[in-house]
Coordinates of C-alpha atoms and ligand atoms in Angstrom, one line a residue:
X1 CA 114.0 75.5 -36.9
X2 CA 116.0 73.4 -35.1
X3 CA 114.5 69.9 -34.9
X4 CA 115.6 66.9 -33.1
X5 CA 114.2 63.5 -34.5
X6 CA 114.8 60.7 -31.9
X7 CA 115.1 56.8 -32.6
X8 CA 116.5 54.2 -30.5
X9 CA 115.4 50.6 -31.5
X10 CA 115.2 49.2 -34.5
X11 CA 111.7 49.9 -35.5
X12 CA 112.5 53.6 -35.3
X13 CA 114.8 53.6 -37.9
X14 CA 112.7 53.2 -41.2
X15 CA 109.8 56.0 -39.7
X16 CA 113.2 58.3 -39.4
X17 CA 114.8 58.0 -42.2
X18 CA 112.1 59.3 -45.0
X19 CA 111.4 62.4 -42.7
X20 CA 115.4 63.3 -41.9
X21 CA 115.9 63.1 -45.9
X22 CA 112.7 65.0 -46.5
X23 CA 114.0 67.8 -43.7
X24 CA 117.4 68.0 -44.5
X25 CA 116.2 69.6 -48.3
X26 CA 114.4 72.6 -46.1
X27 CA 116.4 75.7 -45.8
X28 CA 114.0 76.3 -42.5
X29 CA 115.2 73.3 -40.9
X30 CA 117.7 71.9 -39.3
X31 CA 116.8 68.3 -38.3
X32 CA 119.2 66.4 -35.9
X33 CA 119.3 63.0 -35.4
X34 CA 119.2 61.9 -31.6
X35 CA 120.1 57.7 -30.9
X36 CA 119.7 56.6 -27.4
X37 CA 121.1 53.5 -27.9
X38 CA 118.1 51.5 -26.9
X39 CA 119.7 48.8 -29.7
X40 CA 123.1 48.8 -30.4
X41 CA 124.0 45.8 -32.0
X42 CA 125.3 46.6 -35.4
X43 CA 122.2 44.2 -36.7
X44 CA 119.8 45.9 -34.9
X45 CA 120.8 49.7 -35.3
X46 CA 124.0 50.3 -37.7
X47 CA 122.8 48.5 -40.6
X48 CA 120.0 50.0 -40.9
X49 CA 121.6 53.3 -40.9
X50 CA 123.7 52.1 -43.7
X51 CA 120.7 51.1 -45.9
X52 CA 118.3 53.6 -45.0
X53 CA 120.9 56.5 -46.1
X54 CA 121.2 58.1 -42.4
X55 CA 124.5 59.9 -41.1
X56 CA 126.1 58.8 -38.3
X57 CA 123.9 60.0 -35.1
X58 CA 124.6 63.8 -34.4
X59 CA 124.1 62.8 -30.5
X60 CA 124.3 59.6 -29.3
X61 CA 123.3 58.7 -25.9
X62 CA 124.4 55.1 -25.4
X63 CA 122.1 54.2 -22.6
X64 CA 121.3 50.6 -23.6
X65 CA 119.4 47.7 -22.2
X66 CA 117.8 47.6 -18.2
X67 CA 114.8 47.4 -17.3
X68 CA 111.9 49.0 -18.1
X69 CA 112.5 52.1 -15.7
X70 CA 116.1 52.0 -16.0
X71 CA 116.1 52.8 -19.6
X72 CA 113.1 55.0 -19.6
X73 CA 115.4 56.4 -16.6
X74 CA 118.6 56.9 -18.4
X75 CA 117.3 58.1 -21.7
X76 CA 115.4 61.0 -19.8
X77 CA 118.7 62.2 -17.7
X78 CA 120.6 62.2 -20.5
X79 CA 118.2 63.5 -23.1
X80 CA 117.8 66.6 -20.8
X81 CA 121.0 67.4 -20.9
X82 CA 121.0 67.5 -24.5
X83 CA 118.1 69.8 -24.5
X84 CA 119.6 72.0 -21.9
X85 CA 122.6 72.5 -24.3
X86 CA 121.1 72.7 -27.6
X87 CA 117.5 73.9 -27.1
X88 CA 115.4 72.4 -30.1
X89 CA 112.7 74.1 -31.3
X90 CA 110.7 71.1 -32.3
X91 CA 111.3 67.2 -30.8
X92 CA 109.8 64.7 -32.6
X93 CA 109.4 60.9 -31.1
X94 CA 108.2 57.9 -33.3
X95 CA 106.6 54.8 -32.9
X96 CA 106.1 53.4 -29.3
X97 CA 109.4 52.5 -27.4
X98 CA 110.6 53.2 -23.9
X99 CA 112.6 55.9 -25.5
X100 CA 109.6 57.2 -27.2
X101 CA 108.4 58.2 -23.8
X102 CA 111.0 58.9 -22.5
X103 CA 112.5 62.0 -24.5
X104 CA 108.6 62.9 -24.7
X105 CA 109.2 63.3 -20.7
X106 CA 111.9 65.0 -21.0
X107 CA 110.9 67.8 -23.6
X108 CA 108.1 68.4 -22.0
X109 CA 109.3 69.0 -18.8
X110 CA 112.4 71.1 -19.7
X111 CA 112.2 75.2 -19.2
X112 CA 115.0 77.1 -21.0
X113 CA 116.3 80.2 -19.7
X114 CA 115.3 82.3 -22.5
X115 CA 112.2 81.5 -24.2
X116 CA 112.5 80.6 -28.2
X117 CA 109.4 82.3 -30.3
X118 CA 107.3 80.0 -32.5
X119 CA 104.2 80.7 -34.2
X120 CA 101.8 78.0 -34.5
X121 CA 98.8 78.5 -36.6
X122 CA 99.3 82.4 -37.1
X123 CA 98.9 83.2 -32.8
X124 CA 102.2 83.8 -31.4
X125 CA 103.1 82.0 -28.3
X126 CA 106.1 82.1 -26.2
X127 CA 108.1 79.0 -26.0
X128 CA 109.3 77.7 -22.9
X129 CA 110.3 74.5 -23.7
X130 CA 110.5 72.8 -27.3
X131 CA 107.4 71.5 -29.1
X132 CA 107.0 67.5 -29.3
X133 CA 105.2 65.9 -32.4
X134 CA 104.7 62.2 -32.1
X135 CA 104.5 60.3 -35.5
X136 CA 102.3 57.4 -35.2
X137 CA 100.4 58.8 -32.4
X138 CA 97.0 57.4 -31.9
X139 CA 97.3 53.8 -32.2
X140 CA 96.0 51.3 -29.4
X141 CA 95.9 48.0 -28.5
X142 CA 93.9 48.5 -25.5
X143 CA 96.1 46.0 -23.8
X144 CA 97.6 47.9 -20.4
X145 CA 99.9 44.6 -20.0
X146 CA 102.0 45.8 -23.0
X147 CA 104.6 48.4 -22.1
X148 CA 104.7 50.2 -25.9
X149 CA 100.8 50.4 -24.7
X150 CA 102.0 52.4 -21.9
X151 CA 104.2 54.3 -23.7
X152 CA 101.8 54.9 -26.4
X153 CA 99.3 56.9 -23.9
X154 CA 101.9 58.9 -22.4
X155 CA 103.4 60.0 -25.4
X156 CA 100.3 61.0 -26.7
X157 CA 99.2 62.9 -23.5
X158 CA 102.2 64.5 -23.5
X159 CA 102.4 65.8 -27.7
X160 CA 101.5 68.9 -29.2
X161 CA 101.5 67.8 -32.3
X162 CA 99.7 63.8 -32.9
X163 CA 100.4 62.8 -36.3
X164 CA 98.2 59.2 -37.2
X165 CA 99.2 56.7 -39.7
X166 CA 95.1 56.3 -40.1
X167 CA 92.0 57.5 -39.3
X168 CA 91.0 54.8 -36.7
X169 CA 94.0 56.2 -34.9
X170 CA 92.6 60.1 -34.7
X171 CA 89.5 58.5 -33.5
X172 CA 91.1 57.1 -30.1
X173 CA 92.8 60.3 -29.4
X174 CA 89.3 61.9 -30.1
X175 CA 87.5 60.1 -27.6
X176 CA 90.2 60.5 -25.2
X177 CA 89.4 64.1 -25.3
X178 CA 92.7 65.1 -27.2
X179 CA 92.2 68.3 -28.8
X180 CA 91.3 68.0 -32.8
X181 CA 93.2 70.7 -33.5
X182 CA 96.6 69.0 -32.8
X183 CA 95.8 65.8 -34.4
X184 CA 96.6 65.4 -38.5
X185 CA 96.2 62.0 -40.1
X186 CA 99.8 61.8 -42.6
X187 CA 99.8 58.4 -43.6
X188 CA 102.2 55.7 -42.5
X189 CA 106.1 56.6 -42.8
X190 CA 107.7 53.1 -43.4
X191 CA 105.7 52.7 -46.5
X192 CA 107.8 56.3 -47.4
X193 CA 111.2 53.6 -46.7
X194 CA 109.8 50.7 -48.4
X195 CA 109.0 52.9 -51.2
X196 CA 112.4 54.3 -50.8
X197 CA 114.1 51.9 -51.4
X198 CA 111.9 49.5 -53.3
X199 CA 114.3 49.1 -56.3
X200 CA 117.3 47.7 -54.0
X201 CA 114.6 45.5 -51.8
X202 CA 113.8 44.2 -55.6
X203 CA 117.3 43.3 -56.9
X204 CA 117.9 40.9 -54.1
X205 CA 117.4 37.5 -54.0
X206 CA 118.2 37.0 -49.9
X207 CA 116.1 33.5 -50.2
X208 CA 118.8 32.1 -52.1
X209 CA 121.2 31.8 -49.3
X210 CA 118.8 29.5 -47.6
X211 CA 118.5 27.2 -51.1
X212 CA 114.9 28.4 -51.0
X213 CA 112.4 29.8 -54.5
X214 CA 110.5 32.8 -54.1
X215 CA 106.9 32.3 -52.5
X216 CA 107.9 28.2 -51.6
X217 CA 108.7 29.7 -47.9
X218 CA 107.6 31.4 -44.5
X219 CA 109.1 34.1 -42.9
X220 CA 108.8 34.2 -38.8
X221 CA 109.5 36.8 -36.7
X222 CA 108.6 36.8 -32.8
X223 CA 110.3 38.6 -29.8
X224 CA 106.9 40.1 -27.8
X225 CA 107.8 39.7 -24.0
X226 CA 104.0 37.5 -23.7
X227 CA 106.0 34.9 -26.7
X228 CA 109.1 34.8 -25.6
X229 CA 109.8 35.6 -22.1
X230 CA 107.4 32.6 -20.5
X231 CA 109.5 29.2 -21.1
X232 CA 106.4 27.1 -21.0
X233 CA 104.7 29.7 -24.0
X234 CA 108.5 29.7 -25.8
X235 CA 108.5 26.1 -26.2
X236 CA 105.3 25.6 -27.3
X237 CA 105.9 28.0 -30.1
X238 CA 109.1 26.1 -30.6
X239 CA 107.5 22.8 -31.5
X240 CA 104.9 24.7 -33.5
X241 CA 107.2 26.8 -35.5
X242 CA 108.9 22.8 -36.6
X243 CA 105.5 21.1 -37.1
X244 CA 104.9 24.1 -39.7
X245 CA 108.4 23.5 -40.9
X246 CA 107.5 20.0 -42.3
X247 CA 104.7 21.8 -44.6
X248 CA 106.5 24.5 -45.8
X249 CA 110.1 25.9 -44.8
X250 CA 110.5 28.6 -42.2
X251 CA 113.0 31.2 -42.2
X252 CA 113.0 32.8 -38.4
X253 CA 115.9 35.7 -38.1
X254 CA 116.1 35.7 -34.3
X255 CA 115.8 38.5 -32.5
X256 CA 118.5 38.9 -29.4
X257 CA 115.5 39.1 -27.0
X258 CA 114.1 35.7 -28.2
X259 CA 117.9 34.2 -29.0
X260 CA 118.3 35.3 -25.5
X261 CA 115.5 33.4 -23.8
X262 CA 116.1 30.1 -26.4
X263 CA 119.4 30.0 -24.9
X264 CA 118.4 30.3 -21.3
X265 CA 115.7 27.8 -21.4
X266 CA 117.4 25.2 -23.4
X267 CA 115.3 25.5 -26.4
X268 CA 117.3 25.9 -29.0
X269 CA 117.8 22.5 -29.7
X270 CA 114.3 21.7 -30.6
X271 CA 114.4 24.4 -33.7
X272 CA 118.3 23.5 -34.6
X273 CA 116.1 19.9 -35.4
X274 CA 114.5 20.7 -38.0
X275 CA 116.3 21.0 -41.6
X276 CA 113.6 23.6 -42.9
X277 CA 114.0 25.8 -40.3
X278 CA 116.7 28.2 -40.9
X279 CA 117.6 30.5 -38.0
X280 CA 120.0 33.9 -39.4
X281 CA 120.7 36.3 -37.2
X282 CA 118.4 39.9 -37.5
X283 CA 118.7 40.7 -41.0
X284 CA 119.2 44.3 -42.6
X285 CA 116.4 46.2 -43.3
X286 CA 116.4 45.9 -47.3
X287 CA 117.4 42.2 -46.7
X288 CA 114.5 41.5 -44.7
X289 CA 112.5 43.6 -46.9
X290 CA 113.3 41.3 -50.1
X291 CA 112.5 38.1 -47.7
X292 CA 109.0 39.7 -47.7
X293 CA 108.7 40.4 -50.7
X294 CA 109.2 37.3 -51.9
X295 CA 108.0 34.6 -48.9
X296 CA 104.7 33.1 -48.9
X297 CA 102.8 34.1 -45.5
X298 CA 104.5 35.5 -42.6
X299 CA 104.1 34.5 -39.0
X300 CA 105.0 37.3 -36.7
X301 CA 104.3 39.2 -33.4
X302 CA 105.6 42.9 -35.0
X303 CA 103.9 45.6 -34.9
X304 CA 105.3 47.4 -38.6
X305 CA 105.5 44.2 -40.1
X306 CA 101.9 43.6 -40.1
X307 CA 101.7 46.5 -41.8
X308 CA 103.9 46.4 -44.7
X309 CA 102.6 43.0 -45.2
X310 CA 99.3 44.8 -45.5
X311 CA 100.7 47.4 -47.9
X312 CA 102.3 44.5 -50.2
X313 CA 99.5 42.2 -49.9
X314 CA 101.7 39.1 -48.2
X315 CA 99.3 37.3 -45.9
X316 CA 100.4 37.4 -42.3
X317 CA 99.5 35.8 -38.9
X318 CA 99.7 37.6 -36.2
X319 CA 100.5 35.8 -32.7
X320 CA 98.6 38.0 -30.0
X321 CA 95.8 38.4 -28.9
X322 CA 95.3 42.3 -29.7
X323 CA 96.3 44.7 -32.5
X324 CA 97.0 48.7 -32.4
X325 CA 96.4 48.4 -36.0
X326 CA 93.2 47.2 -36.8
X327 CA 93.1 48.7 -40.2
X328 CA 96.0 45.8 -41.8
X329 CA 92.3 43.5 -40.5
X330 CA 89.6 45.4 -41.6
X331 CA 91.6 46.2 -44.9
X332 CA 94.6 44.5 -44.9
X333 CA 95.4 40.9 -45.2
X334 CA 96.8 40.4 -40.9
X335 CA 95.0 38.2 -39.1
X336 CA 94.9 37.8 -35.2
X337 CA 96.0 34.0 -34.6
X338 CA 96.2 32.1 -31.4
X339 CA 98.9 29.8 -31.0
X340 CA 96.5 26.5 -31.5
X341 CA 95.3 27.6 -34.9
X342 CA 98.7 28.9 -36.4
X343 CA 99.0 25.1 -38.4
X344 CA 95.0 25.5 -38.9
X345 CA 95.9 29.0 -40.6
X346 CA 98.7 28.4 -42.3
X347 CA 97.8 25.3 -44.4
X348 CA 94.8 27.3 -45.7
X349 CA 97.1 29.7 -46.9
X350 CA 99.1 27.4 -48.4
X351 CA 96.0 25.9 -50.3
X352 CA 96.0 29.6 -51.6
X353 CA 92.7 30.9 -49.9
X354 CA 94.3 34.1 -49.3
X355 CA 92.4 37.1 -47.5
X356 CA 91.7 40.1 -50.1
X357 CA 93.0 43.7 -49.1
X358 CA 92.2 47.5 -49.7
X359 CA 95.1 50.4 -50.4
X360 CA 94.7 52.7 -47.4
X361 CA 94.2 56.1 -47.3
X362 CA 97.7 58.1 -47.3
X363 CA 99.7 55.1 -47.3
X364 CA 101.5 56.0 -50.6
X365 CA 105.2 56.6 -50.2
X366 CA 104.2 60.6 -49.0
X367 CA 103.7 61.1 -45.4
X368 CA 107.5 62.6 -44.9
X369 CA 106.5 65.4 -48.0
X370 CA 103.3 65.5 -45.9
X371 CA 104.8 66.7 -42.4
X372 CA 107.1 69.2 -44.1
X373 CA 104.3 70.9 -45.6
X374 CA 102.6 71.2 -42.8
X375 CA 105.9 72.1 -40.8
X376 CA 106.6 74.6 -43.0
X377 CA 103.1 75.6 -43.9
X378 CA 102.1 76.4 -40.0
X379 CA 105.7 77.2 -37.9
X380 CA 108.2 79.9 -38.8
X381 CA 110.6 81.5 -36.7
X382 CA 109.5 85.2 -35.7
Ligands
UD1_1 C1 112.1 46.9 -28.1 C2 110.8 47.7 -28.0 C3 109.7 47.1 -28.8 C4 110.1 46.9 -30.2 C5 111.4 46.1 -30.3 C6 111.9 45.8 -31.7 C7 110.3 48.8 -25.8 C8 109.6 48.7 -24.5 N1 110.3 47.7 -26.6 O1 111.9 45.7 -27.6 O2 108.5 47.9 -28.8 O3 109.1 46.2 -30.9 O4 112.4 46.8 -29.5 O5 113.1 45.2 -31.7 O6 110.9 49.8 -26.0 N2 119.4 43.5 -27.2 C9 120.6 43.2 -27.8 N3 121.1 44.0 -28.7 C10 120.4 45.1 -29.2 C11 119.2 45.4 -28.5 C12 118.7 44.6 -27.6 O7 121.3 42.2 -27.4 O8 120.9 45.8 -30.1 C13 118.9 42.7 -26.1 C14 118.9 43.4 -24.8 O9 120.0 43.3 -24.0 C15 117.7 42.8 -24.1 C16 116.8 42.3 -25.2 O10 117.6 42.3 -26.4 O11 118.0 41.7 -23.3 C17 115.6 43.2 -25.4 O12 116.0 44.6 -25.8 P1 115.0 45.8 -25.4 O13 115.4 47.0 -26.2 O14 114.9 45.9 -24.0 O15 113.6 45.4 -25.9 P2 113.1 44.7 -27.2 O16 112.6 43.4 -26.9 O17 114.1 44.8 -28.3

């Protein structure tokens, strides 16, 4: 089976790489890794190929930034080319990105001259165009103003095969009248990379380049358009991020989004202020991951990172207003913050008074073995 596994952006990466490395041991498959070159800074794409284990790309698009509909745009001419030439069997998009949709557009769309034969389920179908699975299909904000929200719905109205990090997630594709037969809840992926590589993550000490002790610091991350991309919002956040500094120190790896905007609107200056407030550039995934590890509370506007803060039990605020992933609340230890209480919030956790947290269901390291069973278990060639 041939199967292409796109990514693009850097939170694709670490839901790839555990389900490439699973694949690749299948004498069924043969799993292909598609970039579209959503981010292609080597901070944002190439080193996290390097510590996640992944080959070089076997196709790489290069489309890059634009707008929204310029990207989506580009990705879906030149993935259909791809898909013309090569003719997968299966397509599978993760997460929620513009190419996420994008390639999800283009598969299903795409007719190839001769039809493939796949059997799904033991009843033999004819295959006129490849099959798409999306891996963390199901989640939802309910916010319409947030374009991975967009993408999210599409993606899912447009799979065959919806595979949920958690069960809240099959729910919302339940009651939007998606078939039950195509949904599967598999557990969450990145907690298959963070397992992965736990032992590396563990023999860093990445806080020590900033003079810092484990769990005496903060860890920030923001680049949501609604943070970043309003001046007026950005500089609030600015002064709010060096108030916090003078409590406990902050290290903020700056997105090129955000850095971008900082820049633009003059804003730098106010962070560069403050002596606890260290600003690296994006940091490698099993960097970041020992930061983590090892930091106090993080303050953040990321959609994984409020889960594997969840998974580890790190306390983490969450600037928005809205969460796809209510279960790091109900059993994790995320919290929805506004920007008014983030120095309320974060001296409590300081004082310790930490929120208490659950394991959840199938988050344990196995969804990749999880997805090959069932690939294997319910397609064959004929
Ligand atoms: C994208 C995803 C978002 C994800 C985020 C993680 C969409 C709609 N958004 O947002 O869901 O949480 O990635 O990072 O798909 N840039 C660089 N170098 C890069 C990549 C981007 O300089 O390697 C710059 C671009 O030129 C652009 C800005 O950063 O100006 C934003 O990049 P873009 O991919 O459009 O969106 P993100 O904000 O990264």
């Amino acid at each position: 089976m041939k199967i292409h596994i796109i990514c693009a952006a850097r939170p694709n990466f670490m839901k790839v790489a555990p389900l490439y490395h699973a694949l690749k041991n299948e004498t069924w498959a043969q799993p292909v890794i598609v970039h579209t070159g959503q981010h292609y800074d080597l901070n944002m794409s190439d080193a996290f190929f390097k510590d996640l284990k992944l080959p070089e790309p076997h196709i790489h698009l290069g489309i890059g930034s634009g707008s929204h509909a310029e990207q989506t745009g580009k990705v879906m001419i030149a993935y259909e080319k791809v898909l013309m030439e090569q003719r997968p069997d299966l397509v599978i998009v993760v997460g929620d990105v513009n190419s996420t949709v994008a390639c999800s557009l283009a598969a299903s769309k795409v007719t190839y001259p001769h039809n493939s034969k796949l059997k799904i389920n033991n009843s033999k179908i004819s295959m006129a165009r490849p099959l798409i699975a999306h891996l963390e299909a199901g989640l939802r904000s309910s916010d319409r103003t947030m374009p991975e929200e967009i993408n999210r719905l599409v993606t899912d109205v447009l799979s065959d095969i919806l595979w949920t990090p958690s069960q809240d997630a099959n729910e919302n594709l339940i009651r939007e009248g998606i078939s039950q037969d195509k949904i599967q809840c598999v557990g969450n992926i990145m907690i298959d990379s963070l397992e992965m590589l736990r032992e590396k993550i563990e023999m860093q000490d990445v806080y020590k380049d900033f003079d810092l002790k484990p769990k005496s610091f903060g860890l920030v991350t923001l680049h949501r358009p609604s943070n970043v991309d309003n001046p007026d919002i950005l500089k609030n956040l600015c002064n709010i991020l060096v108030q916090i500094s003078d409590k406990i120190p902050l290290v903020f790896p700056v997105h090129p989004r955000t850095m971008k905007n900082l820049e633009q609107h003059k804003l730098l200056k106010i962070l560069n202020n403050s002596p606890n407030l260290f600003l690296p550039k994006p940091l490698s995934y099993i960097r970041f991951m020992n930061m983590v590890f090892n930091c106090r509370l993080v303050i953040t506007d990321s959609g994984g990172i409020q889960e594997e803060t969840s998974y580890l039990g790190i306390p983490c605020l969450t600037l928005r207003e809205n969460t796809e992933r209510p279960v790091t609340i109900t059993q994790g230890t995320n919290q929805l913050c506004a920007l008014d209480d983030v120095m309320k919030k974060t001296k409590v956790i300081i004082q310790g008074l930490v929120k208490r947290y659950d394991p959840i269901e199938f988050w344990d390291g196995r969804t990749a073995k999880r997805i090959t069973m069932i690939l294997s278990n319910k397609f064959f060639m004929i």
